């Protein structure tokens, strides 16, 4: 299976640069994963595709303002840092630009010295381990100095940081938003629950792998970056009870999907726990937990295109994407949604 099999033509003007004023006003394409038939709706009409007894599973991770701009102490050279993973209390794995100016021992100052970071080591793929020094609470300093780490295809400045957070974001740790959840408002979630649909929460802190292209031609040779996930005992029970009763489990976003399938046994039971996952879902994968998926429209040749193709079939997905381009859907993080059931 080739990476190029998941390519499609996307006019640049269809890449959404700004979030809609009303989260639930985005469009929704419903894709029947068996027949490949599509229907065009608005996201607030997602209720029409849900049934009492279903369980929606959301990822309640919270994006941190992980992009920092600083100066190299001694030369005053401009340095940009993206926080990726907290390795220890004040030591983070980071992506640094330009990396060649940041050898071990380099000290970087942020916000006139409110925060400083010392490069400790160069690790996998040229990432840097940086130890930060500061007075006070790191998260508060980060909120003051940091910017939301928007994907590189978004060139507009985000006016409101909260629009790159879901309304149920709770546990800080992501370098990118679980964007399928951005379409839900509190009011819409209340309507979902009132119709007898349960909402379960899992956590997966989204890392750099979200932005990384697949560089190998043979899909099976691609290596996913590890991401940390948590499934609480009561949430696992809620999801397992849903399946045992013959109802559907629908993941909100590919990150929720990857969490559920990472924590599943071969018998289709969700295990509570936490850990790091490198799960790579592509056609041929046997899903153990999910019956459906709410997701956005993804980049050509991306691992997320491969994931949705595993669920609905590559032919159905490529046909649906061609239809989305034809109908002028908005693509990627701030774009429209697709529901696959």
Coordinates of C-alpha atoms in Angstrom, one line a residue:
X1 CA 0.0 0.0 0.0
X2 CA 1.5 3.3 -1.1
X3 CA 1.4 6.7 0.6
X4 CA 0.5 8.2 -2.8
X5 CA -2.7 6.1 -2.8
X6 CA -4.1 8.6 -0.3
X7 CA -3.4 11.7 -2.3
X8 CA -6.1 14.1 -3.6
X9 CA -6.2 17.5 -5.2
X10 CA -7.2 20.3 -2.8
X11 CA -7.5 24.0 -3.9
X12 CA -5.7 26.1 -1.4
X13 CA -8.7 28.4 -0.9
X14 CA -10.6 25.6 0.7
X15 CA -8.2 25.4 3.7
X16 CA -10.1 27.1 6.5
X17 CA -8.0 29.9 8.0
X18 CA -10.4 31.1 10.7
X19 CA -13.0 29.4 13.0
X20 CA -16.7 30.1 12.3
X21 CA -18.4 32.4 14.8
X22 CA -20.8 29.7 15.7
X23 CA -19.0 26.4 16.3
X24 CA -22.0 24.2 15.3
X25 CA -22.7 26.2 12.1
X26 CA -20.0 24.2 10.2
X27 CA -21.1 21.8 7.5
X28 CA -21.4 18.1 8.1
X29 CA -21.0 15.3 5.6
X30 CA -22.5 12.0 6.6
X31 CA -20.8 9.1 5.1
X32 CA -22.4 5.6 5.2
X33 CA -19.3 3.4 5.7
X34 CA -21.1 0.4 4.2
X35 CA -22.6 1.9 1.0
X36 CA -20.4 5.0 0.5
X37 CA -23.5 7.2 0.2
X38 CA -23.1 10.8 1.4
X39 CA -25.5 13.4 2.8
X40 CA -24.9 17.1 3.2
X41 CA -26.0 18.7 6.5
X42 CA -24.9 21.2 9.1
X43 CA -23.1 20.1 12.2
X44 CA -26.0 20.9 14.6
X45 CA -28.0 18.3 12.7
X46 CA -25.6 15.6 14.0
X47 CA -28.4 14.7 16.4
X48 CA -30.3 13.1 13.5
X49 CA -27.6 10.5 13.1
X50 CA -27.4 9.6 16.8
X51 CA -29.6 7.1 18.6
X52 CA -30.6 6.7 22.3
X53 CA -28.1 4.4 23.9
X54 CA -25.2 5.5 21.8
X55 CA -22.0 6.7 23.5
X56 CA -20.0 9.6 22.1
X57 CA -16.3 9.5 23.2
X58 CA -14.5 12.8 23.4
X59 CA -10.9 13.7 24.0
X60 CA -10.7 16.2 26.9
X61 CA -7.1 17.2 26.4
X62 CA -6.3 20.9 26.6
X63 CA -3.9 22.7 24.3
X64 CA -1.2 24.6 26.0
X65 CA 0.2 27.8 24.4
X66 CA 3.2 25.8 23.4
X67 CA 4.9 28.1 20.9
X68 CA 7.5 30.4 22.5
X69 CA 9.7 33.1 20.9
X70 CA 13.0 34.0 22.6
X71 CA 16.5 35.2 22.1
X72 CA 19.8 33.3 22.4
X73 CA 21.7 34.6 25.4
X74 CA 25.1 36.0 24.1
X75 CA 24.2 36.6 20.5
X76 CA 20.5 37.8 20.7
X77 CA 19.6 35.5 17.8
X78 CA 15.9 34.9 17.4
X79 CA 14.8 31.4 18.5
X80 CA 11.4 29.7 18.1
X81 CA 10.4 26.8 20.3
X82 CA 7.5 24.4 20.3
X83 CA 6.9 22.4 23.4
X84 CA 6.2 18.8 22.6
X85 CA 6.4 16.5 25.7
X86 CA 7.1 17.1 29.3
X87 CA 9.8 14.7 30.2
X88 CA 10.3 15.8 33.8
X89 CA 9.0 18.6 35.9
X90 CA 10.8 21.4 34.1
X91 CA 12.5 19.4 31.3
X92 CA 10.6 19.4 27.9
X93 CA 11.3 17.8 24.6
X94 CA 11.0 20.6 22.1
X95 CA 11.2 21.5 18.4
X96 CA 13.6 24.4 18.0
X97 CA 14.1 26.7 15.0
X98 CA 16.8 27.3 13.9
X99 CA 18.2 24.1 15.5
X100 CA 21.8 24.7 14.4
X101 CA 22.0 27.7 16.8
X102 CA 21.0 25.6 19.8
X103 CA 23.7 23.2 20.7
X104 CA 23.8 21.7 24.3
X105 CA 24.7 24.4 26.8
X106 CA 22.8 27.1 24.8
X107 CA 20.6 29.4 27.0
X108 CA 17.5 31.0 25.6
X109 CA 15.7 33.9 27.2
X110 CA 12.0 34.5 26.9
X111 CA 10.0 37.6 27.9
X112 CA 13.0 39.7 29.0
X113 CA 14.2 36.9 31.2
X114 CA 11.0 36.0 32.9
X115 CA 11.6 32.5 31.6
X116 CA 15.0 31.0 30.5
X117 CA 15.7 27.6 29.0
X118 CA 19.0 25.7 28.7
X119 CA 19.5 23.1 26.0
X120 CA 20.5 19.8 27.6
X121 CA 20.7 17.4 24.7
X122 CA 19.8 16.7 21.1
X123 CA 17.5 13.7 20.8
X124 CA 15.5 11.9 18.1
X125 CA 14.9 13.8 14.8
X126 CA 16.9 16.8 16.1
X127 CA 14.5 17.7 18.9
X128 CA 16.0 19.4 21.9
X129 CA 15.7 18.6 25.6
X130 CA 15.4 22.0 27.4
X131 CA 15.4 22.6 31.1
X132 CA 13.4 25.7 32.0
X133 CA 14.1 28.1 34.9
X134 CA 11.6 30.6 36.3
X135 CA 10.0 32.0 39.4
X136 CA 6.3 31.2 40.1
X137 CA 4.1 28.8 38.2
X138 CA 5.2 27.5 34.8
X139 CA 1.6 27.3 33.4
X140 CA 0.9 30.9 34.3
X141 CA 4.2 32.1 32.6
X142 CA 3.4 30.0 29.6
X143 CA -0.1 31.5 29.4
X144 CA 1.6 34.9 29.5
X145 CA 4.3 34.4 26.9
X146 CA 3.2 31.5 24.8
X147 CA 1.1 31.4 21.6
X148 CA -1.3 28.6 20.4
X149 CA 0.7 26.2 18.2
X150 CA -1.5 26.5 15.1
X151 CA -0.7 24.1 12.2
X152 CA 1.6 25.5 9.5
X153 CA -1.3 25.6 6.9
X154 CA -3.1 28.3 9.0
X155 CA -1.5 31.6 8.3
X156 CA -4.0 33.9 10.0
X157 CA -3.4 35.0 13.6
X158 CA -6.0 33.5 16.0
X159 CA -7.9 36.3 17.7
X160 CA -9.3 34.2 20.6
X161 CA -7.2 31.4 22.1
X162 CA -10.3 29.6 23.3
X163 CA -11.4 28.9 19.7
X164 CA -8.5 26.4 19.4
X165 CA -9.9 24.6 22.5
X166 CA -12.9 22.3 22.8
X167 CA -15.6 23.4 25.2
X168 CA -14.8 20.3 27.3
X169 CA -11.0 20.7 27.4
X170 CA -9.7 19.9 30.8
X171 CA -6.3 18.2 31.1
X172 CA -3.4 20.4 29.8
X173 CA -0.8 18.8 27.7
X174 CA -1.5 19.0 23.9
X175 CA 0.6 20.7 21.2
X176 CA -2.5 20.6 18.9
X177 CA -6.3 20.5 19.4
X178 CA -8.4 17.5 18.8
X179 CA -10.2 19.5 16.2
X180 CA -13.3 17.3 15.5
X181 CA -14.5 18.4 19.0
X182 CA -14.3 22.1 18.1
X183 CA -17.8 21.8 16.4
X184 CA -19.6 21.0 19.7
X185 CA -21.1 23.8 21.8
X186 CA -22.3 23.3 25.4
X187 CA -25.9 23.6 24.2
X188 CA -25.4 20.9 21.5
X189 CA -23.8 18.6 24.0
X190 CA -26.7 19.1 26.4
X191 CA -29.1 18.2 23.5
X192 CA -27.1 15.1 22.9
X193 CA -27.4 13.9 26.5
X194 CA -31.1 14.8 26.6
X195 CA -31.8 12.4 23.8
X196 CA -30.3 9.6 25.7
X197 CA -26.8 9.5 24.3
X198 CA -24.0 9.1 26.8
X199 CA -20.8 11.1 26.6
X200 CA -17.6 9.5 27.8
X201 CA -14.2 11.2 28.3
X202 CA -10.8 10.0 27.5
X203 CA -7.5 11.9 27.3
X204 CA -4.8 11.8 24.6
X205 CA -2.2 14.6 24.5
X206 CA -1.8 15.4 20.9
X207 CA 1.9 15.6 19.8
X208 CA 4.0 16.5 16.9
X209 CA 2.9 13.5 14.9
X210 CA -0.2 15.5 14.0
X211 CA 2.0 17.8 11.8
X212 CA 4.5 15.3 10.5
X213 CA 4.0 14.1 6.8
X214 CA 4.4 10.5 5.9
X215 CA 7.8 10.4 4.1
X216 CA 8.0 6.7 3.2
X217 CA 6.4 5.3 0.1
X218 CA 5.4 2.1 1.7
X219 CA 2.7 2.9 4.3
X220 CA 3.6 0.0 6.5
X221 CA 7.1 1.4 7.1
X222 CA 5.9 4.7 8.7
X223 CA 6.6 5.1 12.4
X224 CA 4.2 7.0 14.5
X225 CA 5.4 9.3 17.3
X226 CA 4.3 8.2 20.8
X227 CA 1.5 10.1 22.6
X228 CA 0.3 9.8 26.2
X229 CA -3.2 8.7 26.9
X230 CA -5.5 8.1 29.9
X231 CA -8.7 6.0 30.2
X232 CA -10.3 6.3 33.6
X233 CA -12.1 3.2 35.2
X234 CA -15.6 4.7 35.2
X235 CA -15.3 5.9 31.6
X236 CA -14.1 2.4 30.4
X237 CA -17.1 0.9 32.2
X238 CA -19.5 3.3 30.5
X239 CA -18.1 2.4 27.1
X240 CA -18.0 -1.3 27.7
X241 CA -21.6 -1.2 29.0
X242 CA -22.6 0.5 25.8
X243 CA -21.1 -2.2 23.7
X244 CA -22.5 -5.0 25.9
X245 CA -26.0 -3.5 25.5
X246 CA -25.6 -3.6 21.7
X247 CA -25.4 0.1 21.2
X248 CA -22.8 2.1 19.2
X249 CA -19.6 3.7 20.4
X250 CA -18.8 6.8 18.2
X251 CA -15.4 8.5 18.6
X252 CA -15.3 12.3 18.4
X253 CA -12.0 12.7 16.5
X254 CA -9.1 10.5 15.4
X255 CA -7.4 11.1 18.8
X256 CA -10.3 9.6 20.7
X257 CA -10.4 6.7 18.2
X258 CA -6.6 6.0 18.6
X259 CA -7.0 6.1 22.4
X260 CA -9.9 3.6 22.4
X261 CA -8.2 1.2 20.0
X262 CA -4.9 1.5 21.9
X263 CA -6.6 0.5 25.2
X264 CA -8.6 -2.3 23.7
X265 CA -8.1 -6.0 24.2
X266 CA -8.4 -8.5 21.3
X267 CA -11.8 -9.5 22.8
X268 CA -13.2 -6.0 22.2
X269 CA -13.0 -4.8 25.8
X270 CA -11.7 -1.4 26.8
X271 CA -9.1 -1.5 29.6
X272 CA -8.7 1.4 32.0
X273 CA -5.2 2.7 32.4
X274 CA -2.6 5.1 31.0
X275 CA 0.5 4.9 28.9
X276 CA 2.2 5.8 25.6
X277 CA 0.7 4.8 22.3
X278 CA 2.3 4.6 18.8
X279 CA -0.8 2.9 17.3
X280 CA -0.9 3.4 13.5
X281 CA -4.3 2.7 12.0
X282 CA -4.4 2.1 8.2
X283 CA -6.5 -0.1 5.9
X284 CA -6.6 -3.7 7.1
X285 CA -6.8 -2.6 10.8
X286 CA -9.5 -4.5 12.8
X287 CA -11.4 -2.0 15.0
X288 CA -12.3 -3.4 18.4
X289 CA -14.2 -0.6 20.0
X290 CA -15.5 2.1 17.7
X291 CA -18.6 1.8 15.5
X292 CA -18.4 5.3 14.0
X293 CA -16.3 8.4 13.9
X294 CA -16.9 12.2 13.8
X295 CA -13.9 13.8 12.2
X296 CA -12.6 16.7 10.1
X297 CA -11.2 16.6 6.6
X298 CA -7.6 15.7 6.6
X299 CA -4.4 16.5 4.7
X300 CA -3.6 14.4 1.6
X301 CA -1.2 11.5 2.2
X302 CA -1.6 11.9 6.0
X303 CA -1.9 9.1 8.6
X304 CA -5.4 10.5 9.4
X305 CA -6.4 9.9 5.8
X306 CA -5.2 6.3 6.3
X307 CA -7.2 6.0 9.5
X308 CA -10.5 7.1 8.0
X309 CA -9.9 4.8 5.1
X310 CA -9.4 1.9 7.4
X311 CA -12.9 2.6 8.9
X312 CA -14.9 3.3 5.7
X313 CA -12.7 1.9 2.9
X314 CA -10.3 3.9 0.8
X315 CA -12.6 4.0 -2.3
X316 CA -15.5 5.5 -0.2
X317 CA -13.2 8.0 1.4
X318 CA -11.6 9.2 -1.8
X319 CA -15.0 9.5 -3.4
X320 CA -16.3 11.5 -0.4
X321 CA -13.3 13.8 -0.4
X322 CA -13.8 14.5 -4.2
X323 CA -17.4 15.3 -3.4
X324 CA -16.3 17.6 -0.5
X325 CA -14.0 19.5 -2.8
X326 CA -16.7 19.8 -5.5
X327 CA -19.2 21.1 -2.8
X328 CA -16.6 23.6 -1.5
X329 CA -16.3 22.2 2.0
X330 CA -13.8 23.9 4.3
X331 CA -10.8 21.7 5.1
X332 CA -8.5 20.9 8.1
X333 CA -8.4 22.2 11.6
X334 CA -11.0 25.0 11.4
X335 CA -12.9 23.4 8.6
X336 CA -16.1 21.3 8.3
X337 CA -16.8 17.8 9.6
X338 CA -17.5 14.3 8.4
X339 CA -19.5 11.6 10.3
X340 CA -18.7 8.1 9.3
X341 CA -21.2 5.4 10.6

